[in-house]
Amino acid sequence: MFTPDHYAYTGYLQTILRTPDADARDSLKYVEFTAEELGVWTTKDLEDLKQWNGIPATAEIKDSVVTLTGRFGEIQRMDMLDEDDPNYWVALGSLHTNDPRFSIDTTQYAIAEITYRCATPNAWPAWVWTYPGGLHLDMLPRSTEWVTLARLIPHSGFPEQIDALILRLYSTTRTNESVEIHSIRFRELSGSEREACDHDRVQLEAASAPKHYPVLDEFLPLGVALDATTAKNNAERLGVDSRDYWRLALEDIVTHHHNCVALDNVQALSETEWNAILTQIYEFDLRIVPSIRLPLDSSTAEIQSAIDRHVTPHVHSSSILAWNIWDEPPENRFRQILDAKAMVEKVDPNHPVALMTRHPSEFPLYAPFFSVSGVKHFTSHSPWDMADIVRRHSPLRGGQQFWVTAPTFTYGTGLPEWNTSSELRLMLNLSFANGARGWFSHAYHNDPVWGTGSVERTLTGPFLAFSDLWLELDRRMEMINALSPLLLQCEPRPLPDEWYVTSAEGQDITRLPDGVSPATSYRLRGPGYNMYMVVSNDVLGMSSVNFQVPRDVLLGMQMYDITDFIRSRKWEPMDLSRHLEMVPGQAQVFVVAHEDVCNELRDRIVQRLVEDDRHLLEFNLQLARKYDLDIADAETLIKNADSDLPLAALSHMDQARDGLVNAIYAAPSIQETRSTIIQASSALCACDGILCHLMAQGRNDQAHEWGEKVSEIARRVTGLRVELRAGKGKEILAASKGAERRALTTLDKLREV
């Protein structure tokens, strides 16, 4: 009989129990997969994940052990990545097998055990299980001795089943690596384990219940993720001081209709730097979610000292939305995280502690105890998954808001692949249609991979430029921001038994997964109203949608198309018999309520639109004043909007916006210079893409050499952007044209490299 060197708990059980009872193990009901059975599994992983694809893998059985080996020698991109950051793997999984034991019922077999050891120095083992609506990734200790690890799968009864299990072997070096697996077992809880879990749950529910925060009832975050260290590095690379860098970034974020920033690595900032950023966040009327990564392995006094340094001075700040004390925490830090959360809440009663997990992995364990919780979903070309993720995980939260973070980045691995605009649009719309109350795009900017970073592509790159996804978010966030007063009060509910919306594929090319309809309808219930969202699931072609709503089913209520109102500014009941041709990923939003409630909802939407317009127009007003433009009419319209009725105020703001835009576009000293700067920035974006491609080919020296030349031009262009905002457009026109020529010439030369 095989006996491992160690038998231990991992994950949550590690925090409440010492050692499993080896003697009782075989007396418990179980389902076991032996090495011989594991050996016939496939060396395939999930198709929408690419980091395993093409890496040679073998699974060999000998002496009741299956050895999974990966040959990583040909992965040139690995040279760009940190050696403590595993990204490439080979797999051995139950996918594409016909084992009748799957799905595993976790209500009966709640414990998963794996017996394994690492056979080579740089083997990083992990196991992954999939369930309806998500997956869980668990990195295993890099033990060179035989060990059996036991962990609890479901938390609060979720997930109820495991559909597939995948063993992964990661490496961070271009070497051959191996891991040996003896068996995997799913078993029932022992009596002592069940008793310990039940006892701990009672204590947790009494001591760690999430608090209620008024700000979460009023503010729906629409944000982007930034990194404090990246901002410092990029400011230096672009030749501007930190304040100018943040001014350019924050103005860009606001003018793209975002209201929040998630800032990583705040602990890397000095007190002066952190206070300066907070001041600018306040000046731009934004909210921030700082990630401060408390030193959980240190003493209580040291953790308190970090809280006193980062949190205590800002407990009354209106710019802080929430604190993030540890990003993507593993289960074995559960107690430490809850204790640290309590310490922060004791110091700061005004701002919640937020927690985000990935995959979603540990979300069911942590979410019941946080006022804000959410999931990062970093995959490519599978936007339909977002509906299941939000619908299945949002109800597990114990607090007020569920946030989603979506990928707007490509790592040095070349993954996740850059999503299309329609894919991102669909992710966004499916998130809110299924009950999300917050959205973040990761990430806004990056250190270039040909410089000091490990990311190839983000919304604005290393030069604070632009991208197709940044333009897409600009268009979508105006709509979501207007809807936010309604979304904050809604919860998902089933559609009525009879539903009067049908959809069909358009006549052009389509892209839909099997079993997914061209459009899906969702219902969100608010106080006194129902909000319906019809979402086009096609990401390539048009979807045809037909409405045939009998008047009598409304029971005296009205139906308004909110999407049409926000676009047209015309408030009138919807035609109950209509046809829509929906563009890929589009959402159409309707409300059904009594007339007085509809009018109240309209006024709340209008108020949010006017506030958004006022915020954005202030930047154009500042620019126009720098150039002594005649903006008296626009200023009068904006001022009078304060005393107007809602629809009149909205009309006046629209007129003010049009007048300001026309005045700025008619000013040669602004427009001609700005146009050349945009052209230069576009060329720099293309240069960045070529430099990343050189790195991927292993031509690092060339990439670094040309990167210096491109960075020199980027410094000049960034300085010109600052001077343009300062009113010097006429004086810098010649220099702008020169920078444009240099950028285009450099791009032409790079294309020949």
PDB file of N, CA and C in Angstrom, residues 46 48 86 99 108 149 178 186 233 240 243 278 312 426 481 497 510 531 543 614 668 680 693:
ATOM      1  N   LEU A  46      -8.713  23.805 -21.280  1.00  0.00           N
ATOM      2  CA  LEU A  46      -9.839  24.538 -21.847  1.00  0.00           C
ATOM      3  C   LEU A  46      -9.412  25.238 -23.135  1.00  0.00           C
ATOM      4  N   ASP A  48     -10.436  27.951 -24.620  1.00  0.00           N
ATOM      5  CA  ASP A  48     -10.298  29.404 -24.665  1.00  0.00           C
ATOM      6  C   ASP A  48      -9.065  29.894 -23.917  1.00  0.00           C
ATOM      7  N   PRO A  86       4.583  32.115 -12.959  1.00  0.00           N
ATOM      8  CA  PRO A  86       4.305  31.046 -13.926  1.00  0.00           C
ATOM      9  C   PRO A  86       3.117  31.366 -14.817  1.00  0.00           C
ATOM     10  N   ASP A  99     -15.558   9.555 -18.725  1.00  0.00           N
ATOM     11  CA  ASP A  99     -15.588   8.920 -17.414  1.00  0.00           C
ATOM     12  C   ASP A  99     -16.952   9.149 -16.766  1.00  0.00           C
ATOM     13  N   GLN A 108     -21.983  15.494  -1.590  1.00  0.00           N
ATOM     14  CA  GLN A 108     -21.658  14.186  -1.025  1.00  0.00           C
ATOM     15  C   GLN A 108     -20.158  14.022  -0.835  1.00  0.00           C
ATOM     16  N   LEU A 149      -2.547  16.123  -0.132  1.00  0.00           N
ATOM     17  CA  LEU A 149      -3.188  17.343   0.328  1.00  0.00           C
ATOM     18  C   LEU A 149      -4.698  17.190   0.235  1.00  0.00           C
ATOM     19  N   SER A 178       8.781  17.975 -14.705  1.00  0.00           N
ATOM     20  CA  SER A 178       7.891  16.836 -14.474  1.00  0.00           C
ATOM     21  C   SER A 178       7.287  16.883 -13.085  1.00  0.00           C
ATOM     22  N   PHE A 186     -11.909  12.073  -4.298  1.00  0.00           N
ATOM     23  CA  PHE A 186     -12.975  12.907  -3.756  1.00  0.00           C
ATOM     24  C   PHE A 186     -13.662  12.096  -2.658  1.00  0.00           C
ATOM     25  N   ASN A 233       7.145  55.078 -13.513  1.00  0.00           N
ATOM     26  CA  ASN A 233       8.075  54.710 -14.582  1.00  0.00           C
ATOM     27  C   ASN A 233       7.725  55.406 -15.896  1.00  0.00           C
ATOM     28  N   VAL A 240       7.911  63.857 -18.132  1.00  0.00           N
ATOM     29  CA  VAL A 240       7.038  64.815 -17.455  1.00  0.00           C
ATOM     30  C   VAL A 240       7.047  64.510 -15.968  1.00  0.00           C
ATOM     31  N   ARG A 243       2.827  65.006 -11.545  1.00  0.00           N
ATOM     32  CA  ARG A 243       1.547  65.719 -11.558  1.00  0.00           C
ATOM     33  C   ARG A 243       1.012  65.873 -12.989  1.00  0.00           C
ATOM     34  N   LEU A 278      -4.045  61.666  -4.446  1.00  0.00           N
ATOM     35  CA  LEU A 278      -5.378  61.816  -3.857  1.00  0.00           C
ATOM     36  C   LEU A 278      -5.943  63.211  -4.105  1.00  0.00           C
ATOM     37  N   THR A 312      -5.573  55.521   7.887  1.00  0.00           N
ATOM     38  CA  THR A 312      -6.046  56.442   8.930  1.00  0.00           C
ATOM     39  C   THR A 312      -6.110  57.899   8.480  1.00  0.00           C
ATOM     40  N   LEU A 426     -20.213  43.177 -25.359  1.00  0.00           N
ATOM     41  CA  LEU A 426     -21.093  42.122 -24.874  1.00  0.00           C
ATOM     42  C   LEU A 426     -20.777  41.760 -23.428  1.00  0.00           C
ATOM     43  N   ASN A 481     -23.479  54.951 -17.107  1.00  0.00           N
ATOM     44  CA  ASN A 481     -23.483  55.994 -16.092  1.00  0.00           C
ATOM     45  C   ASN A 481     -24.870  56.606 -15.942  1.00  0.00           C
ATOM     46  N   ASP A 497     -43.758  34.575 -17.247  1.00  0.00           N
ATOM     47  CA  ASP A 497     -44.035  33.293 -17.902  1.00  0.00           C
ATOM     48  C   ASP A 497     -44.273  33.477 -19.391  1.00  0.00           C
ATOM     49  N   THR A 510     -22.338  35.397 -38.850  1.00  0.00           N
ATOM     50  CA  THR A 510     -22.642  35.405 -37.421  1.00  0.00           C
ATOM     51  C   THR A 510     -21.563  34.665 -36.653  1.00  0.00           C
ATOM     52  N   MET A 531     -37.029  46.735 -15.085  1.00  0.00           N
ATOM     53  CA  MET A 531     -36.142  47.137 -16.171  1.00  0.00           C
ATOM     54  C   MET A 531     -35.786  45.874 -16.955  1.00  0.00           C
ATOM     55  N   SER A 543     -28.453  41.106 -35.179  1.00  0.00           N
ATOM     56  CA  SER A 543     -29.519  40.253 -34.647  1.00  0.00           C
ATOM     57  C   SER A 543     -30.850  40.963 -34.852  1.00  0.00           C
ATOM     58  N   ARG A 614     -21.709  68.279 -17.396  1.00  0.00           N
ATOM     59  CA  ARG A 614     -21.066  69.401 -16.708  1.00  0.00           C
ATOM     60  C   ARG A 614     -19.609  69.065 -16.389  1.00  0.00           C
ATOM     61  N   PRO A 668      -7.831  77.445 -35.232  1.00  0.00           N
ATOM     62  CA  PRO A 668      -6.665  76.790 -35.846  1.00  0.00           C
ATOM     63  C   PRO A 668      -5.537  76.547 -34.850  1.00  0.00           C
ATOM     64  N   ALA A 680       0.958  61.839 -34.536  1.00  0.00           N
ATOM     65  CA  ALA A 680       2.220  61.365 -33.965  1.00  0.00           C
ATOM     66  C   ALA A 680       1.970  60.259 -32.948  1.00  0.00           C
ATOM     67  N   HIS A 693       6.477  42.884 -30.948  1.00  0.00           N
ATOM     68  CA  HIS A 693       6.650  41.748 -31.860  1.00  0.00           C
ATOM     69  C   HIS A 693       8.122  41.329 -31.927  1.00  0.00           C
TER      70      HIS A 693
END
